[in-house]
Amino acid sequence: MALALHSPRLINFPFSHTTINAKADYSRQWSSATTRRRTTIRANADDKDKDKDKDRPAFNPFGFVTDNPSSRSSIQLPENPAEDGNVGQMLYRIEDKGKEYGSYIKSGKFRWFVRETGSAETRRGTIVFLHGAPTQSYSYRVVMSQMSDVGFRCIAPDWIGFGFSDKPQPGYGFDYTEKEFHEEFDRLLGVLNVKSPFFLVVQGFLVGSYGLTWALKNTSKISKLAILNSPLTVSAPIPGLFQQLRIPLYGEFTCQNAIMAERFIEAGSPYVLKLEKADVYRLPYLASGGPGFALLEAARKVNFRDILSQIAAGFASGRWDKPVLLVWGISDKYLPQSVAEEFQKGNPTTIKLTLIEGAGHMPQEDWPEKVVNSLRVFF
């Protein structure tokens, strides 16, 4: 509502000078008392604020990083930043980490980073390990090493857009859709000369789910399937990270968090990653903006509910008859144990559930020895 502005007017008061002076004296006294009272109240409030400030920690603009024990050296605050703690120094410190058993494989238009242990001539068979978002095949390194020790050939690629594999810009040959992930994975299996049927191990969200939908479309290529903590039913909750990525502008900011992967792992686990492990998970996100934007594109293209409906229906009784081992870390803070139990009830004769105490969302990282024991018996 607009306010009307009026010109000041001269008003004649019908009071005597004595009356006006008396009222002026009273007004000054009241004003003085009020001022003293306000001063006293403000002083008391200031004292209380000072007391609160004594208990309040000093503001730290990088607190979101340094409060995380595994990330305390990811951003450093030295007196001379040019000499220490900048991104270049961090990359130099960790650039050679995390590539155990790995090499670059050209498949079609893209380079995949693929970890491989064991011999291609083994009679025990080949196990292909698929990771979920926003992580990488590094999570399987211990499991792969131990499974190859007992005679298996083990292969674990970084999905396109993740880890150390190529991260093409959307619109230039790869748009991060389920169909394209499936097609490129098929090409890679051919290049690696993976003979069917083989054993498949899948874990995690988004690209992990694409590993399961690939299995549903290629049942003849799989001998046995092992599933580690993954969303398997329409009731499975979706972590906040993937919801944030789908928000315009906010998603662009979120995807460029260099410690996003390690924070995601720790938030779903009862443990904190050791620094040498956290270094590897953050390395791709420190090296360029590509991994973040690849994750952003994949998260915006996926229809989680549709994918989960496909998985729940596809592995139900009467539609899937290959042996399935469900290895579940019961301390998973993203996916409750009830998701695994509900999934097993859909096909109890085919799906065997093994619970792992002390493991969270990524049991292959939290407790690889227990995962190996389960896989050895199953395969």
mmCIF file of N, CA, C and O in Angstrom, residues 294-375:
data_model
loop_
_atom_site.group_PDB
_atom_site.id
_atom_site.type_symbol
_atom_site.label_atom_id
_atom_site.label_comp_id
_atom_site.label_asym_id
_atom_site.label_seq_id
_atom_site.Cartn_x
_atom_site.Cartn_y
_atom_site.Cartn_z
ATOM 1 N N ALA A 294 29.776 -35.929 -15.272
ATOM 2 C CA ALA A 294 29.302 -37.227 -15.738
ATOM 3 C C ALA A 294 28.276 -37.802 -14.759
ATOM 4 O O ALA A 294 27.221 -38.303 -15.159
ATOM 5 N N LEU A 295 28.595 -37.719 -13.470
ATOM 6 C CA LEU A 295 27.660 -38.184 -12.443
ATOM 7 C C LEU A 295 26.375 -37.375 -12.491
ATOM 8 O O LEU A 295 25.270 -37.931 -12.379
ATOM 9 N N LEU A 296 26.506 -36.074 -12.650
ATOM 10 C CA LEU A 296 25.337 -35.200 -12.730
ATOM 11 C C LEU A 296 24.423 -35.618 -13.882
ATOM 12 O O LEU A 296 23.209 -35.741 -13.712
ATOM 13 N N GLU A 297 25.009 -35.859 -15.038
ATOM 14 C CA GLU A 297 24.219 -36.235 -16.215
ATOM 15 C C GLU A 297 23.543 -37.588 -16.013
ATOM 16 O O GLU A 297 22.360 -37.762 -16.324
ATOM 17 N N ALA A 298 24.287 -38.549 -15.479
ATOM 18 C CA ALA A 298 23.720 -39.880 -15.243
ATOM 19 C C ALA A 298 22.583 -39.825 -14.234
ATOM 20 O O ALA A 298 21.545 -40.489 -14.398
ATOM 21 N N ALA A 299 22.770 -39.024 -13.172
ATOM 22 C CA ALA A 299 21.739 -38.919 -12.136
ATOM 23 C C ALA A 299 20.465 -38.262 -12.666
ATOM 24 O O ALA A 299 19.362 -38.567 -12.201
ATOM 25 N N ARG A 300 20.601 -37.367 -13.631
ATOM 26 C CA ARG A 300 19.428 -36.691 -14.181
ATOM 27 C C ARG A 300 18.745 -37.500 -15.269
ATOM 28 O O ARG A 300 17.582 -37.254 -15.583
ATOM 29 N N LYS A 301 19.470 -38.455 -15.837
ATOM 30 C CA LYS A 301 18.873 -39.281 -16.889
ATOM 31 C C LYS A 301 18.139 -40.503 -16.324
ATOM 32 O O LYS A 301 17.224 -41.024 -16.940
ATOM 33 N N VAL A 302 18.556 -40.975 -15.157
ATOM 34 C CA VAL A 302 17.991 -42.210 -14.621
ATOM 35 C C VAL A 302 16.585 -41.989 -14.068
ATOM 36 O O VAL A 302 16.285 -40.934 -13.485
ATOM 37 N N ASN A 303 15.746 -42.977 -14.262
ATOM 38 C CA ASN A 303 14.425 -43.016 -13.631
ATOM 39 C C ASN A 303 14.493 -44.111 -12.564
ATOM 40 O O ASN A 303 14.331 -45.288 -12.870
ATOM 41 N N PHE A 304 14.792 -43.724 -11.333
ATOM 42 C CA PHE A 304 15.044 -44.704 -10.288
ATOM 43 C C PHE A 304 13.878 -45.666 -10.089
ATOM 44 O O PHE A 304 14.073 -46.877 -9.973
ATOM 45 N N ARG A 305 12.676 -45.150 -10.026
ATOM 46 C CA ARG A 305 11.522 -46.013 -9.750
ATOM 47 C C ARG A 305 11.287 -47.017 -10.873
ATOM 48 O O ARG A 305 10.956 -48.178 -10.635
ATOM 49 N N ASP A 306 11.486 -46.579 -12.099
ATOM 50 C CA ASP A 306 11.325 -47.487 -13.229
ATOM 51 C C ASP A 306 12.386 -48.579 -13.203
ATOM 52 O O ASP A 306 12.078 -49.767 -13.418
ATOM 53 N N ILE A 307 13.625 -48.203 -12.916
ATOM 54 C CA ILE A 307 14.721 -49.177 -12.853
ATOM 55 C C ILE A 307 14.476 -50.187 -11.732
ATOM 56 O O ILE A 307 14.653 -51.405 -11.913
ATOM 57 N N LEU A 308 14.055 -49.698 -10.571
ATOM 58 C CA LEU A 308 13.819 -50.599 -9.438
ATOM 59 C C LEU A 308 12.634 -51.517 -9.697
ATOM 60 O O LEU A 308 12.626 -52.675 -9.255
ATOM 61 N N SER A 309 11.648 -51.049 -10.403
ATOM 62 C CA SER A 309 10.510 -51.904 -10.781
ATOM 63 C C SER A 309 10.984 -53.023 -11.703
ATOM 64 O O SER A 309 10.565 -54.181 -11.559
ATOM 65 N N GLN A 310 11.857 -52.673 -12.657
ATOM 66 C CA GLN A 310 12.407 -53.686 -13.557
ATOM 67 C C GLN A 310 13.167 -54.756 -12.786
ATOM 68 O O GLN A 310 13.030 -55.953 -13.050
ATOM 69 N N ILE A 311 13.988 -54.320 -11.827
ATOM 70 C CA ILE A 311 14.810 -55.251 -11.061
ATOM 71 C C ILE A 311 13.950 -56.163 -10.197
ATOM 72 O O ILE A 311 14.133 -57.390 -10.179
ATOM 73 N N ALA A 312 13.003 -55.578 -9.461
ATOM 74 C CA ALA A 312 12.148 -56.378 -8.581
ATOM 75 C C ALA A 312 11.355 -57.406 -9.370
ATOM 76 O O ALA A 312 11.251 -58.580 -8.971
ATOM 77 N N ALA A 313 10.795 -56.995 -10.498
ATOM 78 C CA ALA A 313 9.990 -57.917 -11.319
ATOM 79 C C ALA A 313 10.873 -58.918 -12.050
ATOM 80 O O ALA A 313 10.519 -60.106 -12.176
ATOM 81 N N GLY A 314 12.026 -58.477 -12.531
ATOM 82 C CA GLY A 314 12.875 -59.337 -13.344
ATOM 83 C C GLY A 314 13.491 -60.491 -12.587
ATOM 84 O O GLY A 314 13.742 -61.559 -13.170
ATOM 85 N N PHE A 315 13.750 -60.317 -11.302
ATOM 86 C CA PHE A 315 14.361 -61.376 -10.505
ATOM 87 C C PHE A 315 13.336 -62.170 -9.692
ATOM 88 O O PHE A 315 13.709 -62.953 -8.823
ATOM 89 N N ALA A 316 12.073 -61.966 -9.957
ATOM 90 C CA ALA A 316 11.013 -62.659 -9.217
ATOM 91 C C ALA A 316 10.892 -64.114 -9.663
ATOM 92 O O ALA A 316 11.399 -64.514 -10.720
ATOM 93 N N SER A 317 10.222 -64.906 -8.844
ATOM 94 C CA SER A 317 9.999 -66.325 -9.162
ATOM 95 C C SER A 317 9.316 -66.465 -10.513
ATOM 96 O O SER A 317 8.396 -65.713 -10.837
ATOM 97 N N GLY A 318 9.783 -67.430 -11.286
ATOM 98 C CA GLY A 318 9.190 -67.675 -12.592
ATOM 99 C C GLY A 318 9.829 -66.882 -13.707
ATOM 100 O O GLY A 318 9.604 -67.177 -14.889
ATOM 101 N N ARG A 319 10.653 -65.888 -13.359
ATOM 102 C CA ARG A 319 11.281 -65.074 -14.397
ATOM 103 C C ARG A 319 12.803 -65.172 -14.363
ATOM 104 O O ARG A 319 13.466 -64.896 -15.351
ATOM 105 N N TRP A 320 13.352 -65.539 -13.232
ATOM 106 C CA TRP A 320 14.806 -65.671 -13.098
ATOM 107 C C TRP A 320 15.115 -66.978 -12.387
ATOM 108 O O TRP A 320 14.598 -67.240 -11.296
ATOM 109 N N ASP A 321 15.974 -67.815 -13.001
ATOM 110 C CA ASP A 321 16.249 -69.125 -12.408
ATOM 111 C C ASP A 321 17.736 -69.392 -12.184
ATOM 112 O O ASP A 321 18.114 -70.490 -11.770
ATOM 113 N N LYS A 322 18.586 -68.393 -12.439
ATOM 114 C CA LYS A 322 20.011 -68.575 -12.147
ATOM 115 C C LYS A 322 20.275 -68.322 -10.661
ATOM 116 O O LYS A 322 19.625 -67.483 -10.047
ATOM 117 N N PRO A 323 21.247 -69.033 -10.067
ATOM 118 C CA PRO A 323 21.546 -68.825 -8.637
ATOM 119 C C PRO A 323 21.973 -67.381 -8.339
ATOM 120 O O PRO A 323 22.775 -66.794 -9.073
ATOM 121 N N VAL A 324 21.417 -66.833 -7.278
ATOM 122 C CA VAL A 324 21.738 -65.468 -6.850
ATOM 123 C C VAL A 324 22.164 -65.502 -5.381
ATOM 124 O O VAL A 324 21.455 -66.060 -4.539
ATOM 125 N N LEU A 325 23.323 -64.897 -5.097
ATOM 126 C CA LEU A 325 23.769 -64.734 -3.716
ATOM 127 C C LEU A 325 23.650 -63.259 -3.362
ATOM 128 O O LEU A 325 24.231 -62.402 -4.024
ATOM 129 N N LEU A 326 22.903 -62.982 -2.319
ATOM 130 C CA LEU A 326 22.718 -61.612 -1.847
ATOM 131 C C LEU A 326 23.566 -61.431 -0.591
ATOM 132 O O LEU A 326 23.254 -61.965 0.471
ATOM 133 N N VAL A 327 24.684 -60.708 -0.732
ATOM 134 C CA VAL A 327 25.607 -60.467 0.387
ATOM 135 C C VAL A 327 25.328 -59.068 0.908
ATOM 136 O O VAL A 327 25.522 -58.086 0.194
ATOM 137 N N TRP A 328 24.890 -58.966 2.173
ATOM 138 C CA TRP A 328 24.347 -57.698 2.663
ATOM 139 C C TRP A 328 25.036 -57.228 3.934
ATOM 140 O O TRP A 328 25.009 -57.894 4.968
ATOM 141 N N GLY A 329 25.677 -56.060 3.855
ATOM 142 C CA GLY A 329 26.219 -55.417 5.047
ATOM 143 C C GLY A 329 25.076 -54.826 5.857
ATOM 144 O O GLY A 329 24.380 -53.934 5.380
ATOM 145 N N ILE A 330 24.865 -55.314 7.059
ATOM 146 C CA ILE A 330 23.665 -54.936 7.806
ATOM 147 C C ILE A 330 23.778 -53.553 8.456
ATOM 148 O O ILE A 330 22.804 -53.042 8.992
ATOM 149 N N SER A 331 24.970 -52.945 8.403
ATOM 150 C CA SER A 331 25.121 -51.592 8.947
ATOM 151 C C SER A 331 25.007 -50.526 7.868
ATOM 152 O O SER A 331 25.446 -49.386 8.066
ATOM 153 N N ASP A 332 24.416 -50.888 6.738
ATOM 154 C CA ASP A 332 24.200 -49.950 5.635
ATOM 155 C C ASP A 332 23.243 -48.848 6.087
ATOM 156 O O ASP A 332 22.121 -49.123 6.504
ATOM 157 N N LYS A 333 23.678 -47.598 6.005
ATOM 158 C CA LYS A 333 22.847 -46.473 6.440
ATOM 159 C C LYS A 333 21.989 -45.914 5.318
ATOM 160 O O LYS A 333 21.207 -44.985 5.540
ATOM 161 N N TYR A 334 22.154 -46.459 4.113
ATOM 162 C CA TYR A 334 21.301 -46.052 2.993
ATOM 163 C C TYR A 334 20.173 -47.048 2.752
ATOM 164 O O TYR A 334 19.032 -46.664 2.507
ATOM 165 N N LEU A 335 20.523 -48.330 2.813
ATOM 166 C CA LEU A 335 19.564 -49.380 2.475
ATOM 167 C C LEU A 335 19.372 -50.316 3.664
ATOM 168 O O LEU A 335 20.303 -51.037 4.042
ATOM 169 N N PRO A 336 18.204 -50.332 4.250
ATOM 170 C CA PRO A 336 17.968 -51.204 5.411
ATOM 171 C C PRO A 336 17.939 -52.680 5.010
ATOM 172 O O PRO A 336 17.735 -53.031 3.848
ATOM 173 N N GLN A 337 18.144 -53.521 5.987
ATOM 174 C CA GLN A 337 18.126 -54.973 5.772
ATOM 175 C C GLN A 337 16.796 -55.440 5.195
ATOM 176 O O GLN A 337 16.733 -56.437 4.466
ATOM 177 N N SER A 338 15.729 -54.715 5.486
ATOM 178 C CA SER A 338 14.394 -55.100 4.993
ATOM 179 C C SER A 338 14.333 -55.111 3.471
ATOM 180 O O SER A 338 13.544 -55.867 2.885
ATOM 181 N N VAL A 339 15.154 -54.293 2.806
ATOM 182 C CA VAL A 339 15.185 -54.301 1.341
ATOM 183 C C VAL A 339 15.676 -55.647 0.839
ATOM 184 O O VAL A 339 15.098 -56.240 -0.100
ATOM 185 N N ALA A 340 16.735 -56.166 1.448
ATOM 186 C CA ALA A 340 17.278 -57.474 1.061
ATOM 187 C C ALA A 340 16.276 -58.586 1.338
ATOM 188 O O ALA A 340 16.089 -59.497 0.516
ATOM 189 N N GLU A 341 15.622 -58.522 2.479
ATOM 190 C CA GLU A 341 14.664 -59.569 2.847
ATOM 191 C C GLU A 341 13.449 -59.559 1.931
ATOM 192 O O GLU A 341 12.942 -60.614 1.530
ATOM 193 N N GLU A 342 12.981 -58.364 1.578
ATOM 194 C CA GLU A 342 11.845 -58.255 0.661
ATOM 195 C C GLU A 342 12.212 -58.810 -0.716
ATOM 196 O O GLU A 342 11.411 -59.509 -1.355
ATOM 197 N N PHE A 343 13.430 -58.519 -1.170
ATOM 198 C CA PHE A 343 13.886 -59.003 -2.466
ATOM 199 C C PHE A 343 13.977 -60.525 -2.467
ATOM 200 O O PHE A 343 13.562 -61.184 -3.430
ATOM 201 N N GLN A 344 14.510 -61.102 -1.399
ATOM 202 C CA GLN A 344 14.631 -62.555 -1.321
ATOM 203 C C GLN A 344 13.275 -63.244 -1.325
ATOM 204 O O GLN A 344 13.099 -64.299 -1.950
ATOM 205 N N LYS A 345 12.289 -62.657 -0.678
ATOM 206 C CA LYS A 345 10.950 -63.252 -0.623
ATOM 207 C C LYS A 345 10.324 -63.352 -2.008
ATOM 208 O O LYS A 345 9.446 -64.189 -2.238
ATOM 209 N N GLY A 346 10.770 -62.495 -2.923
ATOM 210 C CA GLY A 346 10.229 -62.543 -4.280
ATOM 211 C C GLY A 346 10.661 -63.764 -5.051
ATOM 212 O O GLY A 346 10.023 -64.127 -6.054
ATOM 213 N N ASN A 347 11.759 -64.435 -4.602
ATOM 214 C CA ASN A 347 12.251 -65.624 -5.295
ATOM 215 C C ASN A 347 13.089 -66.451 -4.324
ATOM 216 O O ASN A 347 14.296 -66.604 -4.490
ATOM 217 N N PRO A 348 12.464 -67.000 -3.288
ATOM 218 C CA PRO A 348 13.212 -67.638 -2.193
ATOM 219 C C PRO A 348 13.969 -68.899 -2.598
ATOM 220 O O PRO A 348 14.948 -69.268 -1.938
ATOM 221 N N THR A 349 13.544 -69.587 -3.650
ATOM 222 C CA THR A 349 14.241 -70.819 -4.051
ATOM 223 C C THR A 349 15.541 -70.538 -4.795
ATOM 224 O O THR A 349 16.421 -71.391 -4.868
ATOM 225 N N THR A 350 15.666 -69.341 -5.350
ATOM 226 C CA THR A 350 16.837 -69.006 -6.162
ATOM 227 C C THR A 350 17.793 -68.060 -5.445
ATOM 228 O O THR A 350 19.007 -68.142 -5.630
ATOM 229 N N ILE A 351 17.250 -67.172 -4.610
ATOM 230 C CA ILE A 351 18.065 -66.127 -3.965
ATOM 231 C C ILE A 351 18.442 -66.547 -2.548
ATOM 232 O O ILE A 351 17.572 -66.817 -1.714
ATOM 233 N N LYS A 352 19.737 -66.589 -2.287
ATOM 234 C CA LYS A 352 20.244 -66.894 -0.946
ATOM 235 C C LYS A 352 20.772 -65.607 -0.323
ATOM 236 O O LYS A 352 21.519 -64.866 -0.957
ATOM 237 N N LEU A 353 20.384 -65.339 0.908
ATOM 238 C CA LEU A 353 20.784 -64.120 1.605
ATOM 239 C C LEU A 353 21.830 -64.433 2.670
ATOM 240 O O LEU A 353 21.620 -65.296 3.521
ATOM 241 N N THR A 354 22.947 -63.716 2.595
ATOM 242 C CA THR A 354 24.001 -63.811 3.603
ATOM 243 C C THR A 354 24.213 -62.431 4.213
ATOM 244 O O THR A 354 24.504 -61.471 3.480
ATOM 245 N N LEU A 355 24.066 -62.340 5.518
ATOM 246 C CA LEU A 355 24.225 -61.063 6.215
ATOM 247 C C LEU A 355 25.642 -60.945 6.770
ATOM 248 O O LEU A 355 26.187 -61.913 7.303
ATOM 249 N N ILE A 356 26.225 -59.742 6.626
ATOM 250 C CA ILE A 356 27.574 -59.501 7.124
ATOM 251 C C ILE A 356 27.518 -58.446 8.220
ATOM 252 O O ILE A 356 27.225 -57.275 7.955
ATOM 253 N N GLU A 357 27.794 -58.871 9.430
ATOM 254 C CA GLU A 357 27.841 -57.928 10.548
ATOM 255 C C GLU A 357 29.102 -57.075 10.447
ATOM 256 O O GLU A 357 30.162 -57.532 10.024
ATOM 257 N N GLY A 358 28.967 -55.818 10.821
ATOM 258 C CA GLY A 358 30.111 -54.925 10.816
ATOM 259 C C GLY A 358 30.404 -54.272 9.488
ATOM 260 O O GLY A 358 31.344 -53.487 9.373
ATOM 261 N N ALA A 359 29.607 -54.585 8.459
ATOM 262 C CA ALA A 359 29.814 -53.988 7.141
ATOM 263 C C ALA A 359 28.649 -53.077 6.809
ATOM 264 O O ALA A 359 27.505 -53.329 7.215
ATOM 265 N N GLY A 360 28.928 -52.029 6.047
ATOM 266 C CA GLY A 360 27.905 -51.068 5.666
ATOM 267 C C GLY A 360 27.536 -51.173 4.203
ATOM 268 O O GLY A 360 27.454 -52.270 3.646
ATOM 269 N N HIS A 361 27.343 -50.019 3.554
ATOM 270 C CA HIS A 361 26.848 -49.988 2.178
ATOM 271 C C HIS A 361 27.804 -50.628 1.181
ATOM 272 O O HIS A 361 27.367 -51.159 0.159
ATOM 273 N N MET A 362 29.104 -50.590 1.457
ATOM 274 C CA MET A 362 30.084 -51.211 0.565
ATOM 275 C C MET A 362 30.844 -52.297 1.329
ATOM 276 O O MET A 362 31.971 -52.088 1.789
ATOM 277 N N PRO A 363 30.255 -53.476 1.464
ATOM 278 C CA PRO A 363 30.916 -54.533 2.237
ATOM 279 C C PRO A 363 32.263 -54.938 1.653
ATOM 280 O O PRO A 363 33.148 -55.382 2.384
ATOM 281 N N GLN A 364 32.454 -54.766 0.337
ATOM 282 C CA GLN A 364 33.745 -55.102 -0.272
ATOM 283 C C GLN A 364 34.845 -54.171 0.215
ATOM 284 O O GLN A 364 36.027 -54.527 0.171
ATOM 285 N N GLU A 365 34.490 -52.987 0.678
ATOM 286 C CA GLU A 365 35.451 -52.039 1.238
ATOM 287 C C GLU A 365 35.529 -52.181 2.748
ATOM 288 O O GLU A 365 36.616 -52.134 3.338
ATOM 289 N N ASP A 366 34.386 -52.385 3.391
ATOM 290 C CA ASP A 366 34.345 -52.454 4.855
ATOM 291 C C ASP A 366 34.938 -53.749 5.392
ATOM 292 O O ASP A 366 35.645 -53.743 6.398
ATOM 293 N N TRP A 367 34.600 -54.869 4.746
ATOM 294 C CA TRP A 367 35.038 -56.163 5.269
ATOM 295 C C TRP A 367 35.231 -57.148 4.114
ATOM 296 O O TRP A 367 34.479 -58.102 3.947
ATOM 297 N N PRO A 368 36.257 -56.930 3.285
ATOM 298 C CA PRO A 368 36.443 -57.755 2.083
ATOM 299 C C PRO A 368 36.644 -59.238 2.377
ATOM 300 O O PRO A 368 36.225 -60.089 1.572
ATOM 301 N N GLU A 369 37.265 -59.570 3.511
ATOM 302 C CA GLU A 369 37.515 -60.980 3.815
ATOM 303 C C GLU A 369 36.210 -61.768 3.948
ATOM 304 O O GLU A 369 36.114 -62.917 3.493
ATOM 305 N N LYS A 370 35.200 -61.158 4.560
ATOM 306 C CA LYS A 370 33.918 -61.841 4.702
ATOM 307 C C LYS A 370 33.214 -61.972 3.357
ATOM 308 O O LYS A 370 32.534 -62.974 3.099
ATOM 309 N N VAL A 371 33.371 -60.971 2.503
ATOM 310 C CA VAL A 371 32.798 -61.054 1.159
ATOM 311 C C VAL A 371 33.455 -62.192 0.382
ATOM 312 O O VAL A 371 32.792 -62.980 -0.283
ATOM 313 N N VAL A 372 34.779 -62.295 0.485
ATOM 314 C CA VAL A 372 35.514 -63.359 -0.205
ATOM 315 C C VAL A 372 35.059 -64.719 0.266
ATOM 316 O O VAL A 372 34.848 -65.654 -0.551
ATOM 317 N N ASN A 373 34.887 -64.894 1.558
ATOM 318 C CA ASN A 373 34.433 -66.189 2.077
ATOM 319 C C ASN A 373 33.083 -66.583 1.484
ATOM 320 O O ASN A 373 32.868 -67.742 1.113
ATOM 321 N N SER A 374 32.180 -65.625 1.372
ATOM 322 C CA SER A 374 30.857 -65.909 0.810
ATOM 323 C C SER A 374 30.946 -66.232 -0.679
ATOM 324 O O SER A 374 30.289 -67.162 -1.166
ATOM 325 N N LEU A 375 31.763 -65.465 -1.412
ATOM 326 C CA LEU A 375 31.883 -65.684 -2.853
ATOM 327 C C LEU A 375 32.562 -67.010 -3.162
ATOM 328 O O LEU A 375 32.184 -67.711 -4.122
#
